[in-house]
């Protein structure tokens, strides 16, 4: 009986130890799995915030580039050489430094009104610059809006929309649609300061 009692106690102790080790092992696995899940969540959050710190400054830069080119396009008093008074050599030097294409340079040489031809050609070159900048800004907002808060997205989109509408109206005015398009387009661009300031405040709240 003593032998069986000793063996039984030893067997029970062994079973208890094995069960205890198994429980410890399972608990350790659960803790490790939980730790990995937490790390994965924090890693995703960290990556999102890192991307936000990359996206917002770029969007801010593209906003100012699009706005600046649109504003430059709509400045009414612009410098251009007086083609009636400059020499042929000065005219050719000007053509060499200009952004006109070879075809446009040839057409300017033979134009009956060089002043008007150049002003029209320059307008559409600068319009293309402004529209390209606005399109780049617009597409960037679409591609990266998931990294913006709703407040930021709406603030950026408001500026983008105003610039896009202003460029369409300004082109319509140039093509003869009516002077009200000129007034509306210039007003949209010159009155954007409040919307841009709103974007700036929203960006600062996220980055500072």
PDB file of C-alpha atoms in Angstrom:
ATOM      1  CA  UNK A   1       0.000   0.000   0.000  1.00  0.00           C
ATOM      2  CA  UNK A   2       2.827   2.395   0.892  1.00  0.00           C
ATOM      3  CA  UNK A   3       4.487   1.672  -2.446  1.00  0.00           C
ATOM      4  CA  UNK A   4       1.244   2.354  -4.361  1.00  0.00           C
ATOM      5  CA  UNK A   5       0.658   5.530  -2.383  1.00  0.00           C
ATOM      6  CA  UNK A   6       4.161   6.725  -3.186  1.00  0.00           C
ATOM      7  CA  UNK A   7       3.769   5.844  -6.861  1.00  0.00           C
ATOM      8  CA  UNK A   8       0.291   7.454  -6.998  1.00  0.00           C
ATOM      9  CA  UNK A   9       1.538  10.668  -5.432  1.00  0.00           C
ATOM     10  CA  UNK A  10       4.485  10.792  -7.801  1.00  0.00           C
ATOM     11  CA  UNK A  11       2.201  10.188 -10.786  1.00  0.00           C
ATOM     12  CA  UNK A  12      -0.200  12.908  -9.658  1.00  0.00           C
ATOM     13  CA  UNK A  13       2.667  15.325  -9.092  1.00  0.00           C
ATOM     14  CA  UNK A  14       3.989  14.566 -12.546  1.00  0.00           C
ATOM     15  CA  UNK A  15       0.571  15.043 -14.139  1.00  0.00           C
ATOM     16  CA  UNK A  16       0.129  18.315 -12.282  1.00  0.00           C
ATOM     17  CA  UNK A  17       3.525  19.558 -13.414  1.00  0.00           C
ATOM     18  CA  UNK A  18       2.815  18.588 -17.014  1.00  0.00           C
ATOM     19  CA  UNK A  19      -0.584  20.315 -16.937  1.00  0.00           C
ATOM     20  CA  UNK A  20       0.959  23.376 -15.332  1.00  0.00           C
ATOM     21  CA  UNK A  21       3.725  23.549 -17.941  1.00  0.00           C
ATOM     22  CA  UNK A  22       1.153  23.135 -20.699  1.00  0.00           C
ATOM     23  CA  UNK A  23      -0.956  25.962 -19.278  1.00  0.00           C
ATOM     24  CA  UNK A  24       2.116  28.180 -18.951  1.00  0.00           C
ATOM     25  CA  UNK A  25       3.091  27.409 -22.533  1.00  0.00           C
ATOM     26  CA  UNK A  26      -0.402  28.148 -23.863  1.00  0.00           C
ATOM     27  CA  UNK A  27      -0.575  31.346 -21.832  1.00  0.00           C
ATOM     28  CA  UNK A  28       2.821  32.437 -23.148  1.00  0.00           C
ATOM     29  CA  UNK A  29       1.630  31.771 -26.705  1.00  0.00           C
ATOM     30  CA  UNK A  30      -1.520  33.837 -26.135  1.00  0.00           C
ATOM     31  CA  UNK A  31       0.502  36.693 -24.640  1.00  0.00           C
ATOM     32  CA  UNK A  32       2.931  36.619 -27.570  1.00  0.00           C
ATOM     33  CA  UNK A  33       0.074  36.539 -30.094  1.00  0.00           C
ATOM     34  CA  UNK A  34      -1.542  39.489 -28.330  1.00  0.00           C
ATOM     35  CA  UNK A  35       1.743  41.367 -28.282  1.00  0.00           C
ATOM     36  CA  UNK A  36       2.224  40.790 -32.019  1.00  0.00           C
ATOM     37  CA  UNK A  37      -1.306  42.014 -32.750  1.00  0.00           C
ATOM     38  CA  UNK A  38      -0.699  45.174 -30.729  1.00  0.00           C
ATOM     39  CA  UNK A  39       2.618  45.730 -32.484  1.00  0.00           C
ATOM     40  CA  UNK A  40       0.969  45.253 -35.883  1.00  0.00           C
ATOM     41  CA  UNK A  41      -1.733  47.798 -35.031  1.00  0.00           C
ATOM     42  CA  UNK A  42       0.805  50.345 -33.790  1.00  0.00           C
ATOM     43  CA  UNK A  43       2.970  49.684 -36.829  1.00  0.00           C
ATOM     44  CA  UNK A  44       0.066  50.420 -39.165  1.00  0.00           C
ATOM     45  CA  UNK A  45      -0.835  53.562 -37.230  1.00  0.00           C
ATOM     46  CA  UNK A  46       2.790  54.682 -37.283  1.00  0.00           C
ATOM     47  CA  UNK A  47       3.042  54.120 -41.035  1.00  0.00           C
ATOM     48  CA  UNK A  48      -0.164  56.080 -41.636  1.00  0.00           C
ATOM     49  CA  UNK A  49       1.169  59.018 -39.605  1.00  0.00           C
ATOM     50  CA  UNK A  50       4.513  58.836 -41.380  1.00  0.00           C
ATOM     51  CA  UNK A  51       2.709  58.958 -44.711  1.00  0.00           C
ATOM     52  CA  UNK A  52       0.613  61.892 -43.504  1.00  0.00           C
ATOM     53  CA  UNK A  53       3.805  63.815 -42.670  1.00  0.00           C
ATOM     54  CA  UNK A  54       4.948  63.144 -46.229  1.00  0.00           C
ATOM     55  CA  UNK A  55       1.643  63.882 -47.978  1.00  0.00           C
ATOM     56  CA  UNK A  56       0.610  67.155 -46.336  1.00  0.00           C
ATOM     57  CA  UNK A  57       3.757  69.201 -47.142  1.00  0.00           C
ATOM     58  CA  UNK A  58       3.653  67.966 -50.757  1.00  0.00           C
ATOM     59  CA  UNK A  59      -0.050  68.850 -51.095  1.00  0.00           C
ATOM     60  CA  UNK A  60       0.669  72.287 -49.583  1.00  0.00           C
ATOM     61  CA  UNK A  61       3.484  72.855 -52.108  1.00  0.00           C
ATOM     62  CA  UNK A  62       1.295  71.784 -55.054  1.00  0.00           C
ATOM     63  CA  UNK A  63      -1.502  74.069 -53.838  1.00  0.00           C
ATOM     64  CA  UNK A  64       0.784  77.117 -53.849  1.00  0.00           C
ATOM     65  CA  UNK A  65       2.287  76.207 -57.213  1.00  0.00           C
ATOM     66  CA  UNK A  66      -1.145  75.870 -58.825  1.00  0.00           C
ATOM     67  CA  UNK A  67      -2.401  79.072 -57.214  1.00  0.00           C
ATOM     68  CA  UNK A  68       0.753  81.011 -58.111  1.00  0.00           C
ATOM     69  CA  UNK A  69       0.662  80.037 -61.791  1.00  0.00           C
ATOM     70  CA  UNK A  70      -3.063  80.825 -62.017  1.00  0.00           C
ATOM     71  CA  UNK A  71      -2.503  84.221 -60.397  1.00  0.00           C
ATOM     72  CA  UNK A  72       0.404  84.960 -62.758  1.00  0.00           C
ATOM     73  CA  UNK A  73      -1.774  84.095 -65.754  1.00  0.00           C
ATOM     74  CA  UNK A  74      -4.447  86.553 -64.646  1.00  0.00           C
ATOM     75  CA  UNK A  75      -2.203  89.559 -64.074  1.00  0.00           C
ATOM     76  CA  UNK A  76      -3.450  92.084 -66.603  1.00  0.00           C
ATOM     77  CA  UNK A  77      -0.331  94.296 -66.839  1.00  0.00           C
ATOM     78  CA  UNK A  78       2.476  92.163 -68.251  1.00  0.00           C
ATOM     79  CA  UNK A  79       5.840  93.108 -69.678  1.00  0.00           C
ATOM     80  CA  UNK A  80       6.562  92.323 -73.296  1.00  0.00           C
ATOM     81  CA  UNK A  81       9.044  93.962 -75.646  1.00  0.00           C
ATOM     82  CA  UNK A  82       7.832  96.616 -78.045  1.00  0.00           C
ATOM     83  CA  UNK A  83       8.259  94.785 -81.330  1.00  0.00           C
ATOM     84  CA  UNK A  84       7.783  97.985 -83.291  1.00  0.00           C
ATOM     85  CA  UNK A  85      10.910  99.599 -81.884  1.00  0.00           C
ATOM     86  CA  UNK A  86      13.429  96.797 -81.220  1.00  0.00           C
ATOM     87  CA  UNK A  87      16.060  95.975 -83.822  1.00  0.00           C
ATOM     88  CA  UNK A  88      16.078  92.772 -85.868  1.00  0.00           C
ATOM     89  CA  UNK A  89      19.022  91.493 -83.847  1.00  0.00           C
ATOM     90  CA  UNK A  90      17.207  92.200 -80.578  1.00  0.00           C
ATOM     91  CA  UNK A  91      14.092  90.528 -81.961  1.00  0.00           C
ATOM     92  CA  UNK A  92      15.995  87.360 -82.876  1.00  0.00           C
ATOM     93  CA  UNK A  93      17.711  87.319 -79.483  1.00  0.00           C
ATOM     94  CA  UNK A  94      14.309  87.609 -77.829  1.00  0.00           C
ATOM     95  CA  UNK A  95      12.945  84.724 -79.903  1.00  0.00           C
ATOM     96  CA  UNK A  96      15.913  82.568 -78.918  1.00  0.00           C
ATOM     97  CA  UNK A  97      15.205  83.104 -75.193  1.00  0.00           C
ATOM     98  CA  UNK A  98      11.413  82.850 -75.457  1.00  0.00           C
ATOM     99  CA  UNK A  99       9.263  79.786 -74.736  1.00  0.00           C
ATOM    100  CA  UNK A 100       7.688  79.897 -78.180  1.00  0.00           C
ATOM    101  CA  UNK A 101       7.899  76.799 -80.339  1.00  0.00           C
ATOM    102  CA  UNK A 102       9.765  76.906 -83.649  1.00  0.00           C
ATOM    103  CA  UNK A 103       6.435  77.147 -85.465  1.00  0.00           C
ATOM    104  CA  UNK A 104       5.314  80.039 -83.269  1.00  0.00           C
ATOM    105  CA  UNK A 105       8.622  81.832 -83.752  1.00  0.00           C
ATOM    106  CA  UNK A 106       8.188  81.620 -87.483  1.00  0.00           C
ATOM    107  CA  UNK A 107       4.600  82.864 -87.252  1.00  0.00           C
ATOM    108  CA  UNK A 108       5.668  85.745 -85.020  1.00  0.00           C
ATOM    109  CA  UNK A 109       8.297  86.816 -87.556  1.00  0.00           C
ATOM    110  CA  UNK A 110       5.645  87.125 -90.261  1.00  0.00           C
ATOM    111  CA  UNK A 111       2.734  88.343 -88.090  1.00  0.00           C
ATOM    112  CA  UNK A 112       1.161  91.652 -89.112  1.00  0.00           C
ATOM    113  CA  UNK A 113       0.663  92.462 -85.423  1.00  0.00           C
ATOM    114  CA  UNK A 114       3.565  90.922 -83.565  1.00  0.00           C
ATOM    115  CA  UNK A 115       2.466  92.393 -80.249  1.00  0.00           C
ATOM    116  CA  UNK A 116      -0.953  90.752 -80.321  1.00  0.00           C
ATOM    117  CA  UNK A 117       0.379  87.445 -81.662  1.00  0.00           C
ATOM    118  CA  UNK A 118       2.975  87.207 -78.899  1.00  0.00           C
ATOM    119  CA  UNK A 119       0.521  88.133 -76.140  1.00  0.00           C
ATOM    120  CA  UNK A 120      -1.947  85.474 -77.322  1.00  0.00           C
ATOM    121  CA  UNK A 121       0.767  82.835 -77.673  1.00  0.00           C
ATOM    122  CA  UNK A 122       2.160  83.609 -74.233  1.00  0.00           C
ATOM    123  CA  UNK A 123      -1.338  83.445 -72.731  1.00  0.00           C
ATOM    124  CA  UNK A 124      -1.902  79.881 -73.893  1.00  0.00           C
ATOM    125  CA  UNK A 125       1.592  78.787 -72.856  1.00  0.00           C
ATOM    126  CA  UNK A 126       0.965  80.118 -69.347  1.00  0.00           C
ATOM    127  CA  UNK A 127      -2.585  78.734 -69.333  1.00  0.00           C
ATOM    128  CA  UNK A 128      -1.152  75.304 -70.111  1.00  0.00           C
ATOM    129  CA  UNK A 129       1.347  75.713 -67.240  1.00  0.00           C
ATOM    130  CA  UNK A 130      -1.434  76.674 -64.823  1.00  0.00           C
ATOM    131  CA  UNK A 131      -3.755  73.883 -65.926  1.00  0.00           C
ATOM    132  CA  UNK A 132      -0.973  71.301 -65.672  1.00  0.00           C
ATOM    133  CA  UNK A 133      -0.161  72.471 -62.139  1.00  0.00           C
ATOM    134  CA  UNK A 134      -3.825  72.390 -61.126  1.00  0.00           C
ATOM    135  CA  UNK A 135      -4.255  68.911 -62.628  1.00  0.00           C
ATOM    136  CA  UNK A 136      -1.205  67.656 -60.727  1.00  0.00           C
ATOM    137  CA  UNK A 137      -2.585  69.139 -57.495  1.00  0.00           C
ATOM    138  CA  UNK A 138      -6.043  67.688 -58.180  1.00  0.00           C
ATOM    139  CA  UNK A 139      -4.723  64.193 -58.934  1.00  0.00           C
ATOM    140  CA  UNK A 140      -2.463  64.222 -55.878  1.00  0.00           C
ATOM    141  CA  UNK A 141      -5.445  64.968 -53.650  1.00  0.00           C
ATOM    142  CA  UNK A 142      -7.392  62.066 -55.153  1.00  0.00           C
ATOM    143  CA  UNK A 143      -4.489  59.622 -54.793  1.00  0.00           C
ATOM    144  CA  UNK A 144      -3.610  60.608 -51.213  1.00  0.00           C
ATOM    145  CA  UNK A 145      -6.925  61.612 -49.657  1.00  0.00           C
ATOM    146  CA  UNK A 146      -6.962  58.474 -47.475  1.00  0.00           C
ATOM    147  CA  UNK A 147      -4.040  59.980 -45.568  1.00  0.00           C
ATOM    148  CA  UNK A 148      -5.962  63.182 -44.809  1.00  0.00           C
ATOM    149  CA  UNK A 149      -8.560  63.967 -42.199  1.00  0.00           C
ATOM    150  CA  UNK A 150     -11.981  64.949 -43.519  1.00  0.00           C
ATOM    151  CA  UNK A 151     -11.329  68.547 -42.493  1.00  0.00           C
ATOM    152  CA  UNK A 152      -8.072  68.689 -44.441  1.00  0.00           C
ATOM    153  CA  UNK A 153      -9.458  66.955 -47.494  1.00  0.00           C
ATOM    154  CA  UNK A 154     -12.408  69.348 -47.744  1.00  0.00           C
ATOM    155  CA  UNK A 155     -10.148  72.384 -47.238  1.00  0.00           C
ATOM    156  CA  UNK A 156      -7.741  71.291 -49.974  1.00  0.00           C
ATOM    157  CA  UNK A 157     -10.588  70.369 -52.341  1.00  0.00           C
ATOM    158  CA  UNK A 158     -12.219  73.790 -51.880  1.00  0.00           C
ATOM    159  CA  UNK A 159      -9.038  75.516 -53.118  1.00  0.00           C
ATOM    160  CA  UNK A 160      -8.543  73.017 -55.938  1.00  0.00           C
ATOM    161  CA  UNK A 161     -12.128  73.513 -57.140  1.00  0.00           C
ATOM    162  CA  UNK A 162     -11.830  77.308 -57.147  1.00  0.00           C
ATOM    163  CA  UNK A 163      -8.583  77.220 -59.140  1.00  0.00           C
ATOM    164  CA  UNK A 164     -10.007  74.749 -61.664  1.00  0.00           C
ATOM    165  CA  UNK A 165     -13.185  76.786 -62.187  1.00  0.00           C
ATOM    166  CA  UNK A 166     -11.217  80.032 -62.496  1.00  0.00           C
ATOM    167  CA  UNK A 167      -8.967  78.601 -65.222  1.00  0.00           C
ATOM    168  CA  UNK A 168     -11.935  77.337 -67.229  1.00  0.00           C
ATOM    169  CA  UNK A 169     -13.636  80.737 -66.989  1.00  0.00           C
ATOM    170  CA  UNK A 170     -10.448  82.612 -67.861  1.00  0.00           C
ATOM    171  CA  UNK A 171      -9.920  80.510 -70.978  1.00  0.00           C
ATOM    172  CA  UNK A 172     -13.569  81.058 -71.957  1.00  0.00           C
ATOM    173  CA  UNK A 173     -13.060  84.819 -71.621  1.00  0.00           C
ATOM    174  CA  UNK A 174      -9.946  84.694 -73.802  1.00  0.00           C
ATOM    175  CA  UNK A 175     -11.847  82.744 -76.445  1.00  0.00           C
ATOM    176  CA  UNK A 176     -14.606  85.371 -76.501  1.00  0.00           C
ATOM    177  CA  UNK A 177     -17.248  84.013 -74.116  1.00  0.00           C
ATOM    178  CA  UNK A 178     -17.784  87.365 -72.376  1.00  0.00           C
ATOM    179  CA  UNK A 179     -16.078  89.734 -69.973  1.00  0.00           C
ATOM    180  CA  UNK A 180     -18.079  88.382 -67.008  1.00  0.00           C
ATOM    181  CA  UNK A 181     -15.882  85.279 -67.232  1.00  0.00           C
ATOM    182  CA  UNK A 182     -12.802  87.467 -66.781  1.00  0.00           C
ATOM    183  CA  UNK A 183     -14.296  89.155 -63.728  1.00  0.00           C
ATOM    184  CA  UNK A 184     -15.388  85.849 -62.199  1.00  0.00           C
ATOM    185  CA  UNK A 185     -12.066  84.069 -62.806  1.00  0.00           C
ATOM    186  CA  UNK A 186      -9.928  86.885 -61.402  1.00  0.00           C
ATOM    187  CA  UNK A 187     -12.234  87.227 -58.383  1.00  0.00           C
ATOM    188  CA  UNK A 188     -11.984  83.501 -57.624  1.00  0.00           C
ATOM    189  CA  UNK A 189      -8.178  83.612 -57.634  1.00  0.00           C
ATOM    190  CA  UNK A 190      -7.724  86.900 -55.773  1.00  0.00           C
ATOM    191  CA  UNK A 191     -10.232  85.896 -53.064  1.00  0.00           C
ATOM    192  CA  UNK A 192      -8.633  82.544 -52.323  1.00  0.00           C
ATOM    193  CA  UNK A 193      -6.551  83.856 -49.418  1.00  0.00           C
ATOM    194  CA  UNK A 194      -9.140  82.898 -46.783  1.00  0.00           C
ATOM    195  CA  UNK A 195      -9.471  79.342 -48.091  1.00  0.00           C
ATOM    196  CA  UNK A 196      -5.692  78.966 -48.297  1.00  0.00           C
ATOM    197  CA  UNK A 197      -5.321  80.281 -44.733  1.00  0.00           C
ATOM    198  CA  UNK A 198      -7.883  77.694 -43.622  1.00  0.00           C
ATOM    199  CA  UNK A 199      -5.811  74.937 -45.225  1.00  0.00           C
ATOM    200  CA  UNK A 200      -2.681  76.265 -43.541  1.00  0.00           C
ATOM    201  CA  UNK A 201      -4.300  76.181 -40.101  1.00  0.00           C
ATOM    202  CA  UNK A 202      -5.599  72.660 -40.671  1.00  0.00           C
ATOM    203  CA  UNK A 203      -2.161  71.428 -41.798  1.00  0.00           C
ATOM    204  CA  UNK A 204      -0.451  73.036 -38.810  1.00  0.00           C
ATOM    205  CA  UNK A 205      -2.864  71.346 -36.407  1.00  0.00           C
ATOM    206  CA  UNK A 206      -1.861  67.969 -37.821  1.00  0.00           C
ATOM    207  CA  UNK A 207       1.899  68.521 -38.089  1.00  0.00           C
ATOM    208  CA  UNK A 208       2.742  70.627 -35.039  1.00  0.00           C
TER     209      UNK A 208
END
